[in-house]
XYZ file of C-alpha atoms in Angstrom:
506
model
C 58.101 -107.560 0.856
C 59.650 -106.407 -0.863
C 60.289 -103.653 1.400
C 62.124 -105.675 2.933
C 65.639 -105.589 1.073
C 68.511 -103.521 2.441
C 68.961 -99.407 0.629
C 71.600 -100.298 -2.348
C 69.880 -103.138 -3.432
C 67.317 -100.292 -4.525
C 70.519 -97.976 -5.025
C 71.505 -100.431 -7.774
C 67.965 -100.967 -9.345
C 67.969 -96.994 -10.386
C 72.072 -98.305 -11.283
C 69.952 -100.466 -13.845
C 67.255 -98.263 -15.093
C 68.450 -95.654 -15.799
C 71.072 -98.041 -17.997
C 68.479 -99.483 -19.690
C 69.323 -102.243 -18.189
C 66.923 -103.440 -15.755
C 65.111 -105.875 -17.986
C 68.417 -107.734 -18.802
C 67.360 -111.287 -18.099
C 70.127 -111.927 -14.991
C 70.302 -115.484 -13.626
C 71.629 -115.720 -9.033
C 72.008 -118.386 -7.273
C 71.616 -118.598 -3.656
C 74.281 -121.474 -1.528
C 76.914 -121.579 1.909
C 80.645 -121.297 1.657
C 81.509 -123.443 4.211
C 79.360 -126.334 6.231
C 78.415 -124.777 9.321
C 79.392 -126.604 13.100
C 82.242 -127.655 11.359
C 80.165 -129.820 10.498
C 80.215 -131.554 6.536
C 76.250 -130.507 5.822
C 73.702 -127.874 6.045
C 70.302 -128.540 5.760
C 67.988 -126.541 3.142
C 65.065 -125.160 5.077
C 62.889 -121.778 4.412
C 61.686 -121.909 0.371
C 58.415 -122.557 1.792
C 59.195 -118.754 3.243
C 61.294 -117.365 0.422
C 58.196 -118.317 -2.002
C 55.279 -116.842 -0.660
C 57.467 -114.382 -0.208
C 58.136 -113.523 -4.590
C 54.449 -114.485 -4.409
C 54.178 -111.064 -2.402
C 56.305 -109.165 -3.880
C 55.517 -105.899 -5.242
C 55.750 -102.270 -3.564
C 52.769 -100.080 -2.292
C 51.431 -96.198 -2.272
C 53.504 -96.453 0.980
C 56.535 -97.871 0.338
C 57.646 -95.555 -3.051
C 56.209 -92.354 -1.267
C 58.785 -93.892 1.787
C 62.180 -94.834 -0.839
C 60.867 -90.621 -2.204
C 62.204 -90.183 1.166
C 64.580 -91.715 2.318
C 66.136 -91.895 -1.645
C 68.907 -89.013 -3.517
C 65.865 -86.075 -4.842
C 67.685 -85.950 -7.368
C 66.239 -90.074 -7.896
C 63.513 -89.443 -11.939
C 60.110 -89.755 -10.164
C 59.675 -92.392 -13.549
C 61.591 -94.890 -12.005
C 59.209 -94.586 -8.794
C 56.761 -94.843 -10.935
C 57.921 -98.012 -12.806
C 58.977 -99.396 -9.348
C 54.989 -99.776 -8.490
C 54.309 -102.020 -11.831
C 56.738 -104.807 -10.128
C 56.276 -108.171 -9.139
C 57.886 -111.247 -10.227
C 55.084 -112.601 -12.584
C 58.740 -112.593 -14.490
C 60.682 -114.806 -12.079
C 61.395 -118.487 -12.085
C 62.816 -120.449 -9.381
C 64.686 -123.608 -8.835
C 65.329 -125.609 -5.998
C 66.239 -128.725 -4.301
C 62.979 -129.192 -1.637
C 63.254 -128.741 1.670
C 64.537 -130.267 4.271
C 67.368 -132.059 1.262
C 70.648 -131.955 2.861
C 73.273 -129.180 1.740
C 76.417 -129.052 0.920
C 78.937 -125.915 0.578
C 79.091 -123.844 -2.894
C 76.359 -126.065 -4.179
C 72.471 -123.926 -4.670
C 69.992 -124.079 -2.664
C 67.996 -121.473 -5.452
C 68.513 -120.015 -8.183
C 66.665 -117.028 -9.278
C 66.304 -115.884 -13.187
C 64.598 -112.970 -14.569
C 64.972 -109.414 -14.785
C 68.476 -107.983 -13.819
C 66.581 -105.429 -11.271
C 64.007 -108.059 -9.892
C 66.184 -110.672 -9.303
C 68.831 -108.174 -7.688
C 65.779 -106.689 -5.002
C 65.416 -110.187 -4.286
C 68.621 -111.296 -2.714
C 68.430 -109.829 0.902
C 64.846 -110.643 0.704
C 65.385 -114.432 0.169
C 68.148 -114.388 2.134
C 66.596 -113.316 5.578
C 63.746 -115.880 4.391
C 66.708 -118.961 3.845
C 70.137 -117.882 6.356
C 68.575 -119.110 9.637
C 65.767 -120.482 9.401
C 68.673 -123.559 7.613
C 70.800 -122.550 10.694
C 69.128 -123.943 12.744
C 67.426 -126.981 11.556
C 70.740 -127.844 11.379
C 71.350 -127.257 13.942
C 68.179 -128.633 14.718
C 69.414 -131.996 13.217
C 72.774 -132.608 14.985
C 71.165 -132.409 18.428
C 68.799 -135.505 17.115
C 71.697 -137.371 15.692
C 73.282 -137.072 19.104
C 70.518 -137.693 20.847
C 69.086 -141.316 18.477
C 66.404 -141.799 16.996
C 63.484 -142.626 20.199
C 64.503 -140.067 22.243
C 61.542 -137.739 22.442
C 62.977 -133.895 21.968
C 61.459 -131.223 23.018
C 61.949 -126.971 21.287
C 61.505 -124.725 24.698
C 63.595 -121.499 23.522
C 61.065 -119.206 23.292
C 61.670 -117.335 26.389
C 65.725 -117.353 24.684
C 64.812 -116.287 21.667
C 65.736 -112.572 19.359
C 62.542 -112.152 19.745
C 58.976 -113.139 18.854
C 59.938 -113.955 15.220
C 63.198 -115.664 15.822
C 61.258 -117.584 19.083
C 58.924 -118.677 15.543
C 61.460 -119.836 14.031
C 63.480 -121.626 15.889
C 59.407 -123.129 16.546
C 59.076 -124.490 13.005
C 62.496 -124.952 11.691
C 63.692 -126.968 14.414
C 60.515 -129.489 14.513
C 61.822 -130.384 10.257
C 65.475 -131.183 11.791
C 64.090 -133.726 14.710
C 62.122 -132.129 17.204
C 59.192 -133.711 18.289
C 57.137 -131.175 19.934
C 57.815 -127.299 21.565
C 56.430 -125.049 23.834
C 55.720 -122.665 21.436
C 51.917 -122.266 21.581
C 51.471 -120.075 19.176
C 54.506 -122.608 16.868
C 52.059 -124.195 17.633
C 48.450 -122.477 16.684
C 50.236 -121.174 13.276
C 51.980 -124.307 11.655
C 50.145 -127.956 13.984
C 53.995 -128.875 15.540
C 52.602 -131.075 19.424
C 53.023 -128.972 21.803
C 54.081 -129.914 25.186
C 54.675 -127.769 28.783
C 52.980 -129.128 32.324
C 54.380 -126.744 35.103
C 57.399 -124.436 36.396
C 58.930 -124.688 39.770
C 57.386 -121.144 41.008
C 53.488 -123.090 40.642
C 55.482 -125.921 43.627
C 57.019 -123.356 45.653
C 53.645 -121.744 45.016
C 51.916 -124.123 47.492
C 53.138 -123.920 51.569
C 50.955 -126.882 52.755
C 47.989 -129.705 51.648
C 45.750 -127.369 54.003
C 46.087 -124.980 50.407
C 44.477 -127.687 48.656
C 41.398 -127.100 46.595
C 39.815 -129.045 45.436
C 41.295 -132.213 46.977
C 38.584 -135.722 45.342
C 39.176 -137.065 42.413
C 36.340 -139.462 41.393
C 38.118 -142.720 40.635
C 38.271 -143.427 36.453
C 36.069 -146.157 36.016
C 33.443 -144.639 38.287
C 32.288 -143.769 41.894
C 32.168 -142.211 44.943
C 35.030 -139.228 45.295
C 37.868 -139.947 46.994
C 40.512 -136.915 49.210
C 42.961 -137.632 47.103
C 45.457 -135.408 49.685
C 44.644 -137.761 52.651
C 45.467 -141.146 49.649
C 48.987 -139.496 48.856
C 49.471 -139.024 52.228
C 49.089 -142.367 53.483
C 51.057 -143.325 50.020
C 54.108 -141.199 51.752
C 54.130 -143.439 54.519
C 54.306 -146.417 52.173
C 56.676 -144.785 49.672
C 59.566 -143.906 52.767
C 59.437 -146.600 54.098
C 60.426 -149.086 51.318
C 63.452 -145.646 50.392
C 64.567 -145.971 53.965
C 63.926 -141.774 53.782
C 62.138 -139.627 56.748
C 58.683 -138.031 55.564
C 59.426 -135.385 57.571
C 61.771 -134.543 54.549
C 58.983 -134.263 51.815
C 58.340 -130.733 51.330
C 54.511 -130.451 52.630
C 54.326 -127.002 50.187
C 55.416 -129.422 47.157
C 53.067 -132.612 47.909
C 50.274 -130.000 48.134
C 51.487 -128.931 44.785
C 51.829 -132.753 43.535
C 48.502 -133.414 44.572
C 46.461 -130.098 42.852
C 48.176 -130.980 39.861
C 46.442 -134.433 39.761
C 43.569 -133.822 40.534
C 43.480 -131.230 37.884
C 44.899 -133.460 35.512
C 44.445 -136.564 36.471
C 45.505 -138.014 33.144
C 48.789 -136.024 32.085
C 49.990 -135.764 35.800
C 54.639 -135.027 35.518
C 55.996 -133.832 38.691
C 58.918 -131.487 38.571
C 61.588 -133.147 41.044
C 64.032 -131.103 41.279
C 62.594 -127.939 43.741
C 63.444 -128.984 46.898
C 65.525 -132.115 47.500
C 65.142 -134.582 43.877
C 66.074 -137.752 46.918
C 64.623 -137.099 50.074
C 61.775 -134.666 49.147
C 60.259 -134.381 45.268
C 60.960 -138.365 44.297
C 59.190 -139.739 47.442
C 55.992 -136.822 46.952
C 55.486 -137.864 43.530
C 55.066 -141.836 43.955
C 53.768 -140.997 46.621
C 50.833 -139.003 43.781
C 51.291 -141.201 41.446
C 50.809 -144.451 42.990
C 47.617 -141.946 45.227
C 46.664 -141.879 41.355
C 46.957 -145.306 39.924
C 44.386 -146.743 43.162
C 42.409 -144.701 41.742
C 43.023 -145.998 37.690
C 45.156 -143.646 36.736
C 48.971 -143.697 35.155
C 50.925 -140.724 35.791
C 53.059 -139.342 32.050
C 56.280 -138.681 33.939
C 59.369 -136.154 35.651
C 61.275 -133.947 35.018
C 64.659 -132.739 35.915
C 65.820 -129.559 36.028
C 69.078 -129.122 37.798
C 72.243 -131.243 38.662
C 73.872 -134.389 37.469
C 70.692 -135.823 35.865
C 71.927 -139.083 33.746
C 73.461 -139.458 37.058
C 70.085 -139.063 38.176
C 67.870 -140.611 35.568
C 69.522 -144.046 36.922
C 69.087 -143.800 40.464
C 65.128 -142.514 40.301
C 64.574 -145.332 37.104
C 66.106 -147.685 40.208
C 63.762 -145.795 42.529
C 60.523 -146.216 40.015
C 61.216 -150.555 39.723
C 61.244 -150.553 42.984
C 58.015 -149.491 43.580
C 56.778 -150.783 40.246
C 57.471 -153.910 42.158
C 57.065 -153.579 45.879
C 53.726 -152.645 44.952
C 52.451 -154.509 41.854
C 51.470 -151.442 39.613
C 53.608 -153.234 36.614
C 53.980 -149.765 34.637
C 55.760 -147.617 36.956
C 59.006 -148.524 36.995
C 58.880 -147.926 33.280
C 57.532 -144.502 33.324
C 59.657 -141.218 31.224
C 61.699 -138.913 32.567
C 62.510 -135.361 30.534
C 65.126 -133.179 31.780
C 66.155 -129.234 30.585
C 68.608 -126.841 31.863
C 70.808 -125.628 29.974
C 70.948 -128.480 27.304
C 73.976 -128.474 24.544
C 75.292 -131.173 22.604
C 78.448 -131.907 25.068
C 75.140 -132.466 27.050
C 74.132 -135.028 24.922
C 76.832 -136.173 24.819
C 78.251 -136.676 28.251
C 74.610 -138.926 28.399
C 76.020 -141.058 25.803
C 78.871 -141.443 27.339
C 77.722 -142.056 30.612
C 75.003 -144.107 30.300
C 71.748 -142.773 31.068
C 67.398 -143.623 31.354
C 65.854 -140.492 30.208
C 63.419 -140.524 27.763
C 62.756 -137.208 26.825
C 65.185 -133.236 26.870
C 63.950 -130.264 25.996
C 65.927 -128.046 24.704
C 66.264 -124.123 24.310
C 69.156 -121.162 24.590
C 71.707 -123.470 22.808
C 69.003 -124.747 20.299
C 67.364 -121.668 18.958
C 70.303 -119.475 19.223
C 72.766 -121.438 18.178
C 75.127 -120.090 20.091
C 77.581 -122.450 18.178
C 77.644 -120.652 14.714
C 75.229 -117.876 14.804
C 74.727 -118.009 11.223
C 75.308 -120.080 8.909
C 77.098 -117.509 6.336
C 74.898 -118.473 2.543
C 75.580 -115.333 -0.065
C 73.606 -114.975 -3.497
C 75.417 -113.851 -5.972
C 74.903 -112.864 -9.711
C 76.294 -115.633 -12.066
C 75.065 -114.641 -15.763
C 73.852 -111.863 -17.548
C 72.517 -111.228 -20.798
C 73.037 -114.784 -21.167
C 77.137 -114.599 -20.228
C 78.418 -115.767 -17.630
C 79.331 -113.942 -14.726
C 82.852 -114.756 -12.914
C 83.653 -112.522 -8.760
C 87.364 -112.848 -9.296
C 88.842 -112.075 -5.589
C 92.420 -112.089 -3.504
C 90.140 -113.951 -0.795
C 89.777 -117.694 -3.451
C 86.361 -118.959 -1.245
C 84.915 -116.187 -2.103
C 85.781 -116.412 -6.102
C 82.052 -117.331 -6.762
C 81.439 -120.388 -9.958
C 79.678 -118.688 -13.518
C 77.368 -119.998 -15.669
C 74.107 -120.943 -15.130
C 74.010 -124.386 -13.485
C 71.922 -128.144 -13.754
C 72.516 -130.335 -10.006
C 72.930 -133.541 -9.436
C 73.495 -136.205 -6.804
C 75.800 -139.554 -6.994
C 75.637 -141.977 -5.364
C 77.525 -145.284 -4.601
C 76.370 -148.965 -4.879
C 75.691 -149.035 -1.224
C 72.957 -145.868 -1.399
C 74.962 -143.420 -0.148
C 75.058 -139.846 -1.949
C 79.459 -139.289 -2.509
C 79.687 -136.523 -4.429
C 77.225 -133.242 -6.170
C 77.937 -132.436 -9.293
C 77.322 -129.087 -11.121
C 77.121 -128.552 -15.390
C 76.083 -126.439 -16.836
C 72.766 -126.149 -17.653
C 73.231 -126.921 -21.518
C 75.887 -130.070 -20.498
C 73.602 -133.150 -21.305
C 73.124 -135.347 -17.889
C 74.880 -137.480 -15.882
C 73.806 -141.337 -16.481
C 74.154 -144.131 -14.068
C 77.379 -146.368 -14.887
C 78.171 -143.377 -17.120
C 82.573 -142.783 -16.371
C 82.183 -139.394 -15.949
C 85.030 -136.287 -15.799
C 84.805 -134.211 -12.960
C 86.786 -131.466 -10.769
C 86.492 -131.482 -7.208
C 86.215 -128.116 -6.641
C 89.442 -126.910 -4.329
C 91.642 -129.074 -6.340
C 90.453 -127.979 -9.904
C 93.610 -129.031 -11.034
C 93.170 -132.959 -11.369
C 91.396 -134.504 -13.332
C 89.353 -137.460 -11.594
C 87.381 -140.578 -12.966
C 84.130 -141.816 -11.234
C 81.335 -144.675 -11.177
C 78.221 -143.551 -9.948
C 75.728 -146.136 -9.010
C 72.767 -144.069 -9.329
C 72.153 -139.757 -10.425
C 69.642 -137.678 -8.633
C 68.962 -133.817 -10.408
C 68.602 -132.396 -7.537
C 66.386 -128.574 -8.570
C 63.335 -128.292 -9.594
C 61.427 -125.359 -10.681
C 58.419 -124.383 -8.118
C 58.555 -121.157 -9.297
C 56.921 -119.635 -12.559
C 55.595 -116.586 -14.220
C 54.351 -115.088 -10.367
C 52.883 -117.954 -8.726
C 54.250 -121.656 -6.472
C 54.418 -124.227 -9.297
C 55.409 -127.449 -7.300
C 53.334 -128.201 -5.311
C 55.291 -127.482 -1.841
C 54.529 -130.621 1.633
C 53.364 -129.979 5.055
C 55.532 -129.575 7.550
C 55.694 -132.298 9.161
C 56.259 -134.082 5.580
C 60.054 -132.090 5.486
C 59.991 -133.304 8.346
C 60.075 -136.668 7.665
C 62.281 -135.642 4.271
C 65.161 -134.213 6.361
C 65.470 -137.226 8.337
C 65.255 -138.916 5.293
C 68.204 -137.137 3.108
C 70.379 -137.011 6.735
C 69.724 -140.906 7.323
C 70.894 -141.787 2.833
C 74.703 -139.944 4.655
C 77.538 -142.145 4.665
C 78.740 -142.279 8.323
C 81.683 -141.036 7.179
C 79.811 -137.486 6.637
C 77.048 -137.942 9.001
C 79.699 -138.051 12.410
C 79.361 -134.491 14.257
C 83.131 -134.169 15.121
C 85.782 -134.237 11.946
C 84.241 -135.272 8.932
C 85.165 -136.712 6.080
C 84.408 -134.118 3.459
C 81.782 -134.326 1.399
C 83.796 -134.000 -2.267
C 80.938 -131.067 -4.644
């Protein structure tokens, strides 16, 4: 894992080693300066990957040989011998639990250890946490907009920034609140539920019912196989009569594709309705095949739309399903789930909510995995202490000034159970307690002292890594996902809202 670093980290390491200060005790903090997406919060993610990186931290012989080839020839050979002995056995990491809501300037994690090693870990930890937290936060925003009952599927594999970005997107969008992914490798590696049925190409590949092979399906309760294509044709006439649309307008290739898929997956039949015309072809063809399946004891699982006015079409489709269910006395038909896709964005979800819809499941790809509203979270990793002395970066850009010293982090809650402030104190200061009046200075208003009385005080950081090993049991991915939703639900509506939220004080 050690080569996952920028070259200047190794150059600085040599400078520390040459000066004999490489083993000086040091501490660094990883945090972001501004909340992403113009909101008030981020979801901290990537901690488990970061800890795995620490456990694997070392320079192999091949790594050392490569560094010899790219660093100046004047570097002392003994430095390379020293690199070959390095590991993270003297490093301690404290962090906020993965999936927690994190606010600007509050350290997500703190790293203590020998100065040289602490410095070398900077890029590794930033790489593993920056994008993870960004995409988890993006997913959480989609979940908040969609509401708790909407099914959300991540389907960004083909649009992600390479396979590593795609796998990270699947994993961390699941933490952020998505229910499943289309990415089968992510499903295999991480145990995320996978979903997927058919695309337009499958439907377009059929021209007529004669191409359907096999076409017979036995009833679910047993008995002689039935020609599903013939049964669907008879149902198509009845459906078209009800909908007052000519059967001749229903595309025969589309009907064949639906029949073929239904014969292959009779218990998992889902129709993609917009290859040709939803109202005159996709919808009647789907209803015909779904009712044919019902006659044989099977139940279709849903439909999907991938173009057009999705909210309006979903309401029209729901009306047709309810009409068919009532007319043909099939009660479940009116509740068939409706899924949508097609470059879904935050604005799309806001439109669905504003206009009302009958959508039950949403597939989101590009606008989830590429985070176009904010391509980077901008986490930074800054030294705060060396040899027991606080470190402070002074700069004309006030935002880039660091807060010196090793800190304890607390979250303060009000009587309603909402967090109202995160408090940073020096490690040696006494811990605050519930009901105690605290004199605090809010970042951005450091000239003012404010008094607050928390109802509950929660220490945020736990020690996760010590003596080269992970020392705190790490939760499973579903447990992190559940914790993330609980963290979001604790926020007050003013801090949780996505547009112009009330700033959260630190």
